[in-house]
Amino acid sequence: MSLRTTLMRGATAALTSPTRRRLARDLAALKATLRGERHTVRYFHQADDPYSHLAAQMLPRLRARYNVEVVTWLVPPPEDSAAPDRERLRDYGLRDAARLARARGLGFPAKAALPDPEAVRRLQVVLADSLERGRFEEVASAAGAALWSGDARTLAGMAAWASGQDPRLVDDILIAGESQRARLGHYLGGMFHFEGEWFWGVDRLGWLERRLADRGLDREAGTPPLAPPLEPTLSPPLGLAAPTIELWFSFRSPYSWLVLPRIRQLAHAYDATLELRPILPMVMRGLDVPRVKTLYIALDCKREAERLSLPFGKIVDPVGAGAERALAVLHHAIPLGLGEQFAELGLKAAFADGIALAEDKGLYAVARRAGLTEAQTAAALADESWRDRVETNRAALLDAGVWGAPSFRVTGQPAHWGQDRLWMLEDDIRAAMEPLRGPRFAYGPNGLSG
């Protein structure tokens, strides 16, 4: 093992360790106490962000349930480096937020359209005015609903009430929110911050609730959280053939590691075919990943890994040679029926075991555990044809309307992005199986009926 590998795995293990996290939380709480600050959740709202609209609807419930102060900041969209392929992200967010809203009992139009800049500006004026008047939680849901439903008349009426706001004041509020967000170490809208830790939208609200409960701030201790994590139920209909699942993943994506064992389990439960579609890491496809984003992802993955009982934290970044060599071996492993095993073990090696895929010792060891011989691994590394497969997968990924890893879909259905969307994939699997049921029968008081 090289010195670089040893140092990297040691540094990332320390960064993601529960001990460091506990100390960081306690230090943040101590600082807040010394400032004379009561327990405070800071929420950062982005007017044209669908996920912010969902998060804002949770604010009254959060305040009612937990003994905390909620301070809201209005923020602009993130920089391009933090939101790669912005157009696909915007289109995808509409579809994803609508489905997430239904699952969470929140409001979001099923056929929302992207708002025009003038409408967004009106909403920013309304929200800035509501912040100044201390009425954000009253106004945000209704104003956001008007924006996303295309109700220009209602939004214009609300903006007229707030027309006393100097446009420069609105910009000052956005700049202040952006500054506060950057100072605390983030880049997205729809984010909650509590005692040094970040939580994204309703998807990570459950983690925030756990933090608040641990601080003794839950007024309804022992009752279910407002936003528990959503996971597949793994309860397939009996005797029905399942469709094919396509999985786009990257050997540099820690969220791909969190997905691989679970999507394999999901496919097995439904007797579905899992088609692996590996892609190059984002930075190797010309997409920026700023350091603040990398740091947040590592810490978020650690929390999620603990929830899922998966190891995580000894990381050796496979970017560059490590990713390319792993892709070469996977290209040969797939036709041998060993692709799933190698993909899972390779991701585990990079993000949990601290094994360098760029080094022969590490890569050959992973390949052996997956069932490949040394000769097969050597032949794979000498073959450059994997590049054609990866390019085909990249083009298919973009055609599916997504851009990053992990992404997945039932073939022919819309694609989903992110390790916390496997429950959506399961719904799609079950929906695809439904037409195969044929006539429905039920047992009634007189026996079998059609």
mmCIF file of N, CA, C and O in Angstrom, residues 326-343 370 372 376 380 389:
data_model
loop_
_atom_site.group_PDB
_atom_site.id
_atom_site.type_symbol
_atom_site.label_atom_id
_atom_site.label_comp_id
_atom_site.label_asym_id
_atom_site.label_seq_id
_atom_site.Cartn_x
_atom_site.Cartn_y
_atom_site.Cartn_z
ATOM 1 N N ALA A 326 -11.006 -0.143 -12.824
ATOM 2 C CA ALA A 326 -12.180 -0.861 -12.347
ATOM 3 C C ALA A 326 -13.207 -1.037 -13.464
ATOM 4 O O ALA A 326 -13.827 -2.099 -13.592
ATOM 5 N N LEU A 327 -13.375 -0.013 -14.282
ATOM 6 C CA LEU A 327 -14.304 -0.115 -15.412
ATOM 7 C C LEU A 327 -13.837 -1.157 -16.420
ATOM 8 O O LEU A 327 -14.657 -1.888 -17.000
ATOM 9 N N ALA A 328 -12.540 -1.224 -16.628
ATOM 10 C CA ALA A 328 -12.003 -2.229 -17.561
ATOM 11 C C ALA A 328 -12.292 -3.641 -17.074
ATOM 12 O O ALA A 328 -12.716 -4.513 -17.847
ATOM 13 N N VAL A 329 -12.069 -3.868 -15.786
ATOM 14 C CA VAL A 329 -12.319 -5.213 -15.234
ATOM 15 C C VAL A 329 -13.816 -5.518 -15.240
ATOM 16 O O VAL A 329 -14.235 -6.630 -15.573
ATOM 17 N N LEU A 330 -14.622 -4.540 -14.887
ATOM 18 C CA LEU A 330 -16.070 -4.764 -14.877
ATOM 19 C C LEU A 330 -16.565 -5.122 -16.280
ATOM 20 O O LEU A 330 -17.457 -5.974 -16.426
ATOM 21 N N HIS A 331 -16.014 -4.495 -17.286
ATOM 22 C CA HIS A 331 -16.411 -4.755 -18.669
ATOM 23 C C HIS A 331 -16.243 -6.237 -19.005
ATOM 24 O O HIS A 331 -17.075 -6.818 -19.732
ATOM 25 N N HIS A 332 -15.217 -6.867 -18.475
ATOM 26 C CA HIS A 332 -15.001 -8.307 -18.709
ATOM 27 C C HIS A 332 -15.785 -9.157 -17.726
ATOM 28 O O HIS A 332 -16.139 -10.295 -18.037
ATOM 29 N N ALA A 333 -16.046 -8.634 -16.529
ATOM 30 C CA ALA A 333 -16.758 -9.415 -15.513
ATOM 31 C C ALA A 333 -18.229 -9.598 -15.863
ATOM 32 O O ALA A 333 -18.827 -10.637 -15.555
ATOM 33 N N ILE A 334 -18.840 -8.605 -16.519
ATOM 34 C CA ILE A 334 -20.273 -8.673 -16.802
ATOM 35 C C ILE A 334 -20.638 -9.880 -17.669
ATOM 36 O O ILE A 334 -21.533 -10.652 -17.310
ATOM 37 N N PRO A 335 -19.972 -10.115 -18.804
ATOM 38 C CA PRO A 335 -20.350 -11.294 -19.607
ATOM 39 C C PRO A 335 -20.020 -12.622 -18.928
ATOM 40 O O PRO A 335 -20.569 -13.657 -19.313
ATOM 41 N N LEU A 336 -19.162 -12.595 -17.917
ATOM 42 C CA LEU A 336 -18.868 -13.811 -17.153
ATOM 43 C C LEU A 336 -19.885 -14.061 -16.039
ATOM 44 O O LEU A 336 -19.777 -15.053 -15.317
ATOM 45 N N GLY A 337 -20.854 -13.153 -15.908
ATOM 46 C CA GLY A 337 -21.841 -13.296 -14.849
ATOM 47 C C GLY A 337 -21.332 -12.849 -13.494
ATOM 48 O O GLY A 337 -21.938 -13.169 -12.463
ATOM 49 N N LEU A 338 -20.226 -12.106 -13.474
ATOM 50 C CA LEU A 338 -19.607 -11.674 -12.221
ATOM 51 C C LEU A 338 -19.650 -10.151 -12.060
ATOM 52 O O LEU A 338 -19.000 -9.607 -11.164
ATOM 53 N N GLY A 339 -20.424 -9.480 -12.922
ATOM 54 C CA GLY A 339 -20.437 -8.023 -12.890
ATOM 55 C C GLY A 339 -20.967 -7.457 -11.590
ATOM 56 O O GLY A 339 -20.380 -6.525 -11.017
ATOM 57 N N GLU A 340 -22.083 -7.975 -11.098
ATOM 58 C CA GLU A 340 -22.665 -7.441 -9.866
ATOM 59 C C GLU A 340 -21.720 -7.618 -8.687
ATOM 60 O O GLU A 340 -21.550 -6.709 -7.870
ATOM 61 N N GLN A 341 -21.107 -8.800 -8.599
ATOM 62 C CA GLN A 341 -20.179 -9.046 -7.495
ATOM 63 C C GLN A 341 -18.991 -8.095 -7.547
ATOM 64 O O GLN A 341 -18.609 -7.504 -6.520
ATOM 65 N N PHE A 342 -18.413 -7.922 -8.739
ATOM 66 C CA PHE A 342 -17.238 -7.045 -8.833
ATOM 67 C C PHE A 342 -17.615 -5.592 -8.574
ATOM 68 O O PHE A 342 -16.884 -4.866 -7.897
ATOM 69 N N ALA A 343 -18.743 -5.154 -9.115
ATOM 70 C CA ALA A 343 -19.158 -3.764 -8.912
ATOM 71 C C ALA A 343 -19.347 -3.473 -7.421
ATOM 72 O O ALA A 343 -18.869 -2.451 -6.908
ATOM 73 N N ALA A 370 -14.327 -11.376 -6.273
ATOM 74 C CA ALA A 370 -15.509 -11.407 -7.139
ATOM 75 C C ALA A 370 -15.576 -12.668 -7.991
ATOM 76 O O ALA A 370 -16.612 -12.910 -8.640
ATOM 77 N N LEU A 372 -12.940 -13.610 -10.310
ATOM 78 C CA LEU A 372 -12.114 -13.538 -11.515
ATOM 79 C C LEU A 372 -10.723 -14.089 -11.237
ATOM 80 O O LEU A 372 -10.180 -13.918 -10.140
ATOM 81 N N GLN A 376 -7.716 -13.418 -16.107
ATOM 82 C CA GLN A 376 -8.870 -12.666 -16.602
ATOM 83 C C GLN A 376 -8.750 -11.175 -16.266
ATOM 84 O O GLN A 376 -9.076 -10.316 -17.090
ATOM 85 N N ALA A 380 -8.381 -8.105 -18.952
ATOM 86 C CA ALA A 380 -9.301 -6.968 -18.914
ATOM 87 C C ALA A 380 -8.547 -5.649 -18.919
ATOM 88 O O ALA A 380 -8.931 -4.701 -19.620
ATOM 89 N N ARG A 389 -18.338 1.046 -24.134
ATOM 90 C CA ARG A 389 -19.489 0.748 -23.275
ATOM 91 C C ARG A 389 -19.836 1.945 -22.399
ATOM 92 O O ARG A 389 -21.007 2.339 -22.270
#
